[in-house]
Tab-separated table of C-alpha atoms in Angstrom:
chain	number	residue	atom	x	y	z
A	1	UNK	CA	9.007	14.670	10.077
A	2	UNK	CA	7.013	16.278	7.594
A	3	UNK	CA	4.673	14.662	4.950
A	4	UNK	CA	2.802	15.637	1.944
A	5	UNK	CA	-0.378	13.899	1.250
A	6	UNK	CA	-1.490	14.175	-2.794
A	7	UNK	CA	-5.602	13.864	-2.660
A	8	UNK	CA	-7.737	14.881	0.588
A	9	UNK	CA	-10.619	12.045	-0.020
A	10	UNK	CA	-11.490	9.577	2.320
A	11	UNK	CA	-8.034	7.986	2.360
A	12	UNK	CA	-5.884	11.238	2.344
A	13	UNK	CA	-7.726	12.518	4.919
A	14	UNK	CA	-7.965	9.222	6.834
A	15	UNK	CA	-4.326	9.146	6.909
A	16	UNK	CA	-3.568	12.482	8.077
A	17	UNK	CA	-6.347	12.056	11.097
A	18	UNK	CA	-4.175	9.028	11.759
A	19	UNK	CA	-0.549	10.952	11.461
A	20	UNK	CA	-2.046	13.470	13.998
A	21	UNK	CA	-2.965	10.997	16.663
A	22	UNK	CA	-0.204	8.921	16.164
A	23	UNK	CA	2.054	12.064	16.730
A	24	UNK	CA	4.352	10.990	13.885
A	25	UNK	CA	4.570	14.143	12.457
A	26	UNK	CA	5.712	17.792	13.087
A	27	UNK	CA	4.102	19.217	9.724
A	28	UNK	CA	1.403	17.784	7.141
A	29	UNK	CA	0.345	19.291	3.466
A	30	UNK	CA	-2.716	18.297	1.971
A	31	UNK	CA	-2.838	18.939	-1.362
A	32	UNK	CA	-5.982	18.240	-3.506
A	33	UNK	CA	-7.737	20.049	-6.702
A	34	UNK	CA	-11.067	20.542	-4.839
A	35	UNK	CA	-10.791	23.864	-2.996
A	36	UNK	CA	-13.890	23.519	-0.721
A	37	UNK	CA	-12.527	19.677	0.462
A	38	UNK	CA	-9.575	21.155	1.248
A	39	UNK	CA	-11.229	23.858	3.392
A	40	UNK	CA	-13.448	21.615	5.166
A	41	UNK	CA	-10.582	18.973	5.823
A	42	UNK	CA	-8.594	21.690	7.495
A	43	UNK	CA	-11.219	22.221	9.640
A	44	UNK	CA	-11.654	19.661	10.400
A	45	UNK	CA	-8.079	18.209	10.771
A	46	UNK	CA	-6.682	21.629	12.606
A	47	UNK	CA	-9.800	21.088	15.264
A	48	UNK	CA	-8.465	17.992	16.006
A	49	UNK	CA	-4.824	18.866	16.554
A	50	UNK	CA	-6.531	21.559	18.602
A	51	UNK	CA	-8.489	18.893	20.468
A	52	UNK	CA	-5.783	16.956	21.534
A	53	UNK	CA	-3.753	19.920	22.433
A	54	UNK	CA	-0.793	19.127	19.464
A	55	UNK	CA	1.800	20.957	18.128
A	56	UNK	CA	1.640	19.600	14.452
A	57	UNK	CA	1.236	22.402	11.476
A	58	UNK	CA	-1.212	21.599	8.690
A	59	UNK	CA	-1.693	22.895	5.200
A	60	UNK	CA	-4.257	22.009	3.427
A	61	UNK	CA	-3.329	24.193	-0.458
A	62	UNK	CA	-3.515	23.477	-4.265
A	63	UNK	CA	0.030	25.174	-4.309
A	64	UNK	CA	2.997	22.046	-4.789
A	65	UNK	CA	5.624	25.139	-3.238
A	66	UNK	CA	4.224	24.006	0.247
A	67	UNK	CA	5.570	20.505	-0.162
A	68	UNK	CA	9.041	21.933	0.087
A	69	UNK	CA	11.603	20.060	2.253
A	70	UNK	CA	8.894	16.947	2.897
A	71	UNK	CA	10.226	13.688	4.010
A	72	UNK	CA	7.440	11.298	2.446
A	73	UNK	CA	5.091	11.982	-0.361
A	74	UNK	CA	1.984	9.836	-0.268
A	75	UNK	CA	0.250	9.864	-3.831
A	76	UNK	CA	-3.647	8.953	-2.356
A	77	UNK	CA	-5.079	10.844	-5.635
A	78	UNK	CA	-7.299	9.192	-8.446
A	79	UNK	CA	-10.260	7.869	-9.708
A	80	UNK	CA	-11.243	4.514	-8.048
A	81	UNK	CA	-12.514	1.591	-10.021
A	82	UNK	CA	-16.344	1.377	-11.190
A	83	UNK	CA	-18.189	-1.262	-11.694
A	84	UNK	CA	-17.392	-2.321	-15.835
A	85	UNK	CA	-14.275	-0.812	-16.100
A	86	UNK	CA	-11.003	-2.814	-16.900
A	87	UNK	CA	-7.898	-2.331	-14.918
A	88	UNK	CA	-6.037	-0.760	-18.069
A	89	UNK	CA	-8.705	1.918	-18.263
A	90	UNK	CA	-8.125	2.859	-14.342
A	91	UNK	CA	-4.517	2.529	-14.729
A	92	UNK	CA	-4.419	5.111	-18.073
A	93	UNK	CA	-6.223	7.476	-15.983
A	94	UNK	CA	-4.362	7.341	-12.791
A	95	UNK	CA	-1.458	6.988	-14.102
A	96	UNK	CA	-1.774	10.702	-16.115
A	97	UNK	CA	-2.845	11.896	-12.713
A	98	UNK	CA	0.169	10.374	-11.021
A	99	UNK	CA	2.601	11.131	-13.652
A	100	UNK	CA	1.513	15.382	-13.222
A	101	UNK	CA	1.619	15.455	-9.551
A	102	UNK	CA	5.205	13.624	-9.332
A	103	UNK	CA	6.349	16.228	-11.805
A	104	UNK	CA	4.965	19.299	-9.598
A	105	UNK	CA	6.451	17.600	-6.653
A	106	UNK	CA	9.485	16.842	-8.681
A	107	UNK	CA	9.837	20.905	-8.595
A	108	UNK	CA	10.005	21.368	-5.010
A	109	UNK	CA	11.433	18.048	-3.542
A	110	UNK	CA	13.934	16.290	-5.320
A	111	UNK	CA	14.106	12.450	-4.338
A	112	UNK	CA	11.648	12.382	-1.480
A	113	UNK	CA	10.379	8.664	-0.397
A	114	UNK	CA	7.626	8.730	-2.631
A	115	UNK	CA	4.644	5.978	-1.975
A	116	UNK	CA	1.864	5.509	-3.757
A	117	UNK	CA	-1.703	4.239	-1.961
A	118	UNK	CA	-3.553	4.613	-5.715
A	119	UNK	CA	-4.582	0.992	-7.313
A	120	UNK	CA	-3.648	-0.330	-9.586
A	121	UNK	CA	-0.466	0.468	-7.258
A	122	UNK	CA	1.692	-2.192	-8.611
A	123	UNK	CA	1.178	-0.673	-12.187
A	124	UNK	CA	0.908	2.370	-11.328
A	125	UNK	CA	4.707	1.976	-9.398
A	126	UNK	CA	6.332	0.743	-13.159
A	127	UNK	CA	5.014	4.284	-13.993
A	128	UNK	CA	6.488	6.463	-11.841
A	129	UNK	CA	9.580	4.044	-12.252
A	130	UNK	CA	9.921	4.206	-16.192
A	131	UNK	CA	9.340	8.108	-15.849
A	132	UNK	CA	12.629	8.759	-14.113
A	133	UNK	CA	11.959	11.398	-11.792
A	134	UNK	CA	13.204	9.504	-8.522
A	135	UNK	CA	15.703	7.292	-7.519
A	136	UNK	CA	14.192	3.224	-8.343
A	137	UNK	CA	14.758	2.097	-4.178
A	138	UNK	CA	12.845	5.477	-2.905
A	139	UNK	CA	9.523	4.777	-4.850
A	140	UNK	CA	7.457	1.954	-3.461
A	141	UNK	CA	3.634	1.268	-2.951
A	142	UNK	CA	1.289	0.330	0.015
A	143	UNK	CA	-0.644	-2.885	-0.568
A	144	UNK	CA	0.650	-5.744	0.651
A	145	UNK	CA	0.053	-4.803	3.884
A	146	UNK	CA	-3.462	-4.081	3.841
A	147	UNK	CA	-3.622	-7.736	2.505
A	148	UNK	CA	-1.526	-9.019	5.120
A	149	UNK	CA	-3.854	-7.272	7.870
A	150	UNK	CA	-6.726	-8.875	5.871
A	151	UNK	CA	-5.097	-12.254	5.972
A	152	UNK	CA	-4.329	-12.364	9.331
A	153	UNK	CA	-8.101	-11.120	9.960
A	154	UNK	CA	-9.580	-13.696	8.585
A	155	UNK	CA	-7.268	-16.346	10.078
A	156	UNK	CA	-7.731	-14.590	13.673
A	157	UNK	CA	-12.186	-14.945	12.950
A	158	UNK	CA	-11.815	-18.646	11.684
A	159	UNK	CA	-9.831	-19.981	14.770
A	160	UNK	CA	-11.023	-17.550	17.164
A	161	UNK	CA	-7.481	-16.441	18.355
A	162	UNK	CA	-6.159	-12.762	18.649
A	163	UNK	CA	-4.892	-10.748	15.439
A	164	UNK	CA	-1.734	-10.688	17.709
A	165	UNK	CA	-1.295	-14.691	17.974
A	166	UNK	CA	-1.168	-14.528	13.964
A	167	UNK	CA	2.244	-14.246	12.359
A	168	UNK	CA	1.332	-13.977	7.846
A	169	UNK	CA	3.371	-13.295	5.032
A	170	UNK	CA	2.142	-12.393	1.620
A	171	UNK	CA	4.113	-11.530	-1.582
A	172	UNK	CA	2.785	-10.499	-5.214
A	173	UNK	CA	0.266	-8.596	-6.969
A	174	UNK	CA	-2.284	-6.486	-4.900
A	175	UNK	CA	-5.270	-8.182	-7.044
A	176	UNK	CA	-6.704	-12.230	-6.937
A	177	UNK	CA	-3.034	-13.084	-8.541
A	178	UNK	CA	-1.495	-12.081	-4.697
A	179	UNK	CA	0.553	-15.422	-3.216
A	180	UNK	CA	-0.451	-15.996	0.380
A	181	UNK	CA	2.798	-17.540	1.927
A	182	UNK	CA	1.790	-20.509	3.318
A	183	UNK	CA	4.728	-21.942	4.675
A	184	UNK	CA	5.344	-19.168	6.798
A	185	UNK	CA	2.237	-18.668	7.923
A	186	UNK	CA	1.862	-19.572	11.850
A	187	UNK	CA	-0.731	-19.245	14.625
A	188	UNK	CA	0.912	-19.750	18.194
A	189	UNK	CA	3.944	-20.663	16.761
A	190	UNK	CA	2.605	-23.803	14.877
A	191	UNK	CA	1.997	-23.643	11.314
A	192	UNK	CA	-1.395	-23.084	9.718
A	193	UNK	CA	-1.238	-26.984	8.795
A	194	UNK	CA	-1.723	-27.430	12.232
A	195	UNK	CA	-5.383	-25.851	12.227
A	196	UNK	CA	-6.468	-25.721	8.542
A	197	UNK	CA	-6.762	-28.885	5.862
A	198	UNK	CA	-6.197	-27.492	1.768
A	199	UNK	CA	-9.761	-26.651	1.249
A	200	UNK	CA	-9.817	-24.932	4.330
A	201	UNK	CA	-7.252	-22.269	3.517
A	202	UNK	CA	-8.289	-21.644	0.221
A	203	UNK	CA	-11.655	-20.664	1.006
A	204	UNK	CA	-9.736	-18.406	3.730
A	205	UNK	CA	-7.331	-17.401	1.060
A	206	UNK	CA	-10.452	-16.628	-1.360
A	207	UNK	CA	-11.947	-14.537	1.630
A	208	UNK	CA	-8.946	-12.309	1.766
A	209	UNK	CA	-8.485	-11.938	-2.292
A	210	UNK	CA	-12.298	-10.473	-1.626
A	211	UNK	CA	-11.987	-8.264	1.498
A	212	UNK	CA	-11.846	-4.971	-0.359
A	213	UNK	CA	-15.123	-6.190	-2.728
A	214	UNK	CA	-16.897	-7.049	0.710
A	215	UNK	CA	-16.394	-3.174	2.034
A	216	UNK	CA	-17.387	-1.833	-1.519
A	217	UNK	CA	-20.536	-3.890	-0.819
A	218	UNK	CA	-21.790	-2.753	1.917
A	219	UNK	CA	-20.309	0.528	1.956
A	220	UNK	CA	-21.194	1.586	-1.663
A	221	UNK	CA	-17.512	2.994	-1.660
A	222	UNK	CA	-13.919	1.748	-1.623
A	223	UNK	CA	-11.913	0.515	2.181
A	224	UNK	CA	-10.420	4.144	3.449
A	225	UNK	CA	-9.728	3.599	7.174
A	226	UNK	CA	-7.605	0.173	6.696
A	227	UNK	CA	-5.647	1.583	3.968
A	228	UNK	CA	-4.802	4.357	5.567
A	229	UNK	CA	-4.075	2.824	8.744
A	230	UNK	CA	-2.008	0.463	6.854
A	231	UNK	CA	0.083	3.224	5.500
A	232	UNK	CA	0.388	4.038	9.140
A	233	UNK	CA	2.335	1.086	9.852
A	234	UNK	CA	4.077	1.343	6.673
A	235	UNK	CA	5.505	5.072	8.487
A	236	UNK	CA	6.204	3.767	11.425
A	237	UNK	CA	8.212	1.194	9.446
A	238	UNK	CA	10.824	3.360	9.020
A	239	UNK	CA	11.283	4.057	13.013
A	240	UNK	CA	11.388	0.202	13.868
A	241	UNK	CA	12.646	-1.606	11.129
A	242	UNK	CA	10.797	-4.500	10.567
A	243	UNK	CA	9.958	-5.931	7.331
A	244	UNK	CA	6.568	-5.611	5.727
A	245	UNK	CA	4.850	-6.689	2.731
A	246	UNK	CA	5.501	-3.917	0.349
A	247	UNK	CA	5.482	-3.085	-3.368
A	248	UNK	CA	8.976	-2.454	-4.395
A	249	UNK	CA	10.995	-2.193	-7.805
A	250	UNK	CA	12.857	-5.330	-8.226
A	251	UNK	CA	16.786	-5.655	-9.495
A	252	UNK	CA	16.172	-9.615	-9.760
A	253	UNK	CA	14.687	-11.107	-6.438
A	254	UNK	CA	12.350	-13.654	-7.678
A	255	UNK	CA	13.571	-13.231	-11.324
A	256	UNK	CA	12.308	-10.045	-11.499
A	257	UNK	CA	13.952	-6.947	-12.931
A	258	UNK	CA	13.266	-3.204	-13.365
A	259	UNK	CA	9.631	-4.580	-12.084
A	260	UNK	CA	7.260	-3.566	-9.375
A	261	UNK	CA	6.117	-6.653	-6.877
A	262	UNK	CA	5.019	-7.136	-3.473
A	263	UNK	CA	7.810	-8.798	-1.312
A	264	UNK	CA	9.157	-8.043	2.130
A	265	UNK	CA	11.184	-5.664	3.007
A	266	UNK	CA	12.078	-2.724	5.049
A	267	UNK	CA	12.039	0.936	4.663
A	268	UNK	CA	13.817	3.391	5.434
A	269	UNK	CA	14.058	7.629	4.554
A	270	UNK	CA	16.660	6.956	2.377
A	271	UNK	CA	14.154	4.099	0.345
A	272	UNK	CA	14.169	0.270	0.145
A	273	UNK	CA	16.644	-0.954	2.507
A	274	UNK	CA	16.821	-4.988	2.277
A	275	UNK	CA	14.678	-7.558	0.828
A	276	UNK	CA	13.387	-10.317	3.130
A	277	UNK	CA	15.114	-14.060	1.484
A	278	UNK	CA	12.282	-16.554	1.483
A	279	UNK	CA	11.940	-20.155	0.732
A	280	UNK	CA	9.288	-20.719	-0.757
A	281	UNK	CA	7.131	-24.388	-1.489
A	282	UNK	CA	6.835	-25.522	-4.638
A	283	UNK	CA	2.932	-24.543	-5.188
A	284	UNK	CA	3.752	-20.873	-3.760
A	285	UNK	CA	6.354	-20.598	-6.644
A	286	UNK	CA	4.103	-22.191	-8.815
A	287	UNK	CA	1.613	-19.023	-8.547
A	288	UNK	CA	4.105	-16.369	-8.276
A	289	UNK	CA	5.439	-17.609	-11.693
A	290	UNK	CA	1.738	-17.869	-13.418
A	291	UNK	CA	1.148	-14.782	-12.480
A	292	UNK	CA	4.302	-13.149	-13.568
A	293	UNK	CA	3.813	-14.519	-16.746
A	294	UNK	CA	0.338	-13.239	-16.939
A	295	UNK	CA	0.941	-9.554	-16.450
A	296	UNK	CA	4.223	-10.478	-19.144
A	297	UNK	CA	7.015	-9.488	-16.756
A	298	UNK	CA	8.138	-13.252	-18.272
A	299	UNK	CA	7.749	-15.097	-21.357
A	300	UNK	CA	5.545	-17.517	-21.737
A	301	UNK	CA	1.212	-18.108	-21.942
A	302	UNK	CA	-1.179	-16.121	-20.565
């Protein structure tokens, strides 16, 4: 399989660290605007292939003719958000950004399975949908699933069980407007109910609406190394066929059309092969539909 990467910062060059040891790849490009990142990331990234003794080709270049023949384009490019700025202001900005790489890519790769790890990447997803340049079920976005992994982190730390004991599901926005699923939550089999009152799980549901804030905190700089390990699984999707919390354009699943939104789904080369059908309660509908109406993909109030 080979992959192009779109920005070598922390979580371009997180991910491809994580394609090499994962051996899920026989060739990576790493394409970024910054020629001296680019030529200390392939030291740094061919060292390790050499480290672990690999056979997996890397090219680190500003030149889009290298992408050639790629199976997956990850768009990891951007500014990220600073402190004061609105989410319209981002998304203008990322979106030109995303908008001139898919075009250069367009050049070389036709309809690759495009995804996009750049917030705001539900917005950012209409984008590349209302420009045309691929095929609606072959674009999607990694978010969900970082939220997922936070949800089920914070539900492993309250109880004090393994990550592994924690089945989640999670559907929505990738902001505060996200719907933790509830009802389908479990831990050993039983439902959350089971182990957390109301006011319980929404201060655990508040905890994992903040987990990216909480790294920014102490970091001084957006989450890299769960995104990009999150992406990982989002690969690796594709081999096993389970269904994930992904940003996907919608044909009308959850009343929802020609719309990006976090649902459940699999992935395959060929793009968005089946949604997950799931009953919701009447409170989780309740907040998917506020918040549809909110970013207008419905009438009604804000």
């Amino acid at each position: 399989m080979k992959i192009t990467i779109i920005g070598a910062g922390n979580i371009g060059s997180s991910l491809s660290y994580a394609l090499i040891l994962r051996e899920l790849v026989s060739q990576i490009v790493l394409i970024d605007i910054n020629e001296e990142l680019l030529i200390a990331k392939e030291l740094e990234l061919t060292q390790s292939i050499a480290a672990l003794n690999l056979n997996i080709d890397l090219i680190c270049t500003q030149d889009y003719k290298y992408t050639q023949n790629s199976d997956i384009v990850v768009f990891s490019a951007g500014f990220v958000r600073k402190d004061g700025q609105s989410r319209e202001e981002l998304l203008k900005l990322n979106a030109s950004i995303l908008l001139d790489c898919a075009k250069k890519i367009k050049e070389f790769i036709p309809d690759p399975l495009f995804i996009i790890l750049t917030n705001p990447v539900d917005f950012l997803l209409n984008t590349l949908y209302e420009s045309k340049l691929f095929s609606p079920k072959k674009i999607v976005a990694m978010a969900g699933i970082l939220d997922n992994a936070r949800f089920k982190y914070e539900i492993a730390k309250k109880l004090n069980v393994k990550v592994s004991r924690v089945d989640t599901r999670l559907i929505g926005f990738h902001n505060d407007d996200m719907v933790l699923v509830k009802s389908h939550t479990k831990v050993n089999n039983k439902n959350i109910d089971d182990f957390l009152n109301e006011e319980e799980f929404e201060d655990l549901e508040n905890e994992v609406k903040t987990g990216g804030a909480k790294v920014i905190k102490y970091l001084k700089n957006s989450a890299y190394l769960a995104p990009a390990s999150a992406c990982i699984r989002m690969i690796e999707s594709i081999r096993s066929g389970e269904f994930l919390p992904m940003s996907i354009i919608l044909q009308g699943d959850f009343g929802v059309k020609n719309k990006a939104l976090g649902v459940m789904a699999r992935l395959g080369l060929e793009g968005v092969i089946e949604i997950m059908k799931m009953e919701l309660s009447a409170q989780e509908k309740e907040k998917l539909e506020q918040s549809l109406i909110k970013y207008q993909y419905k009438g009604g109030k804000e």
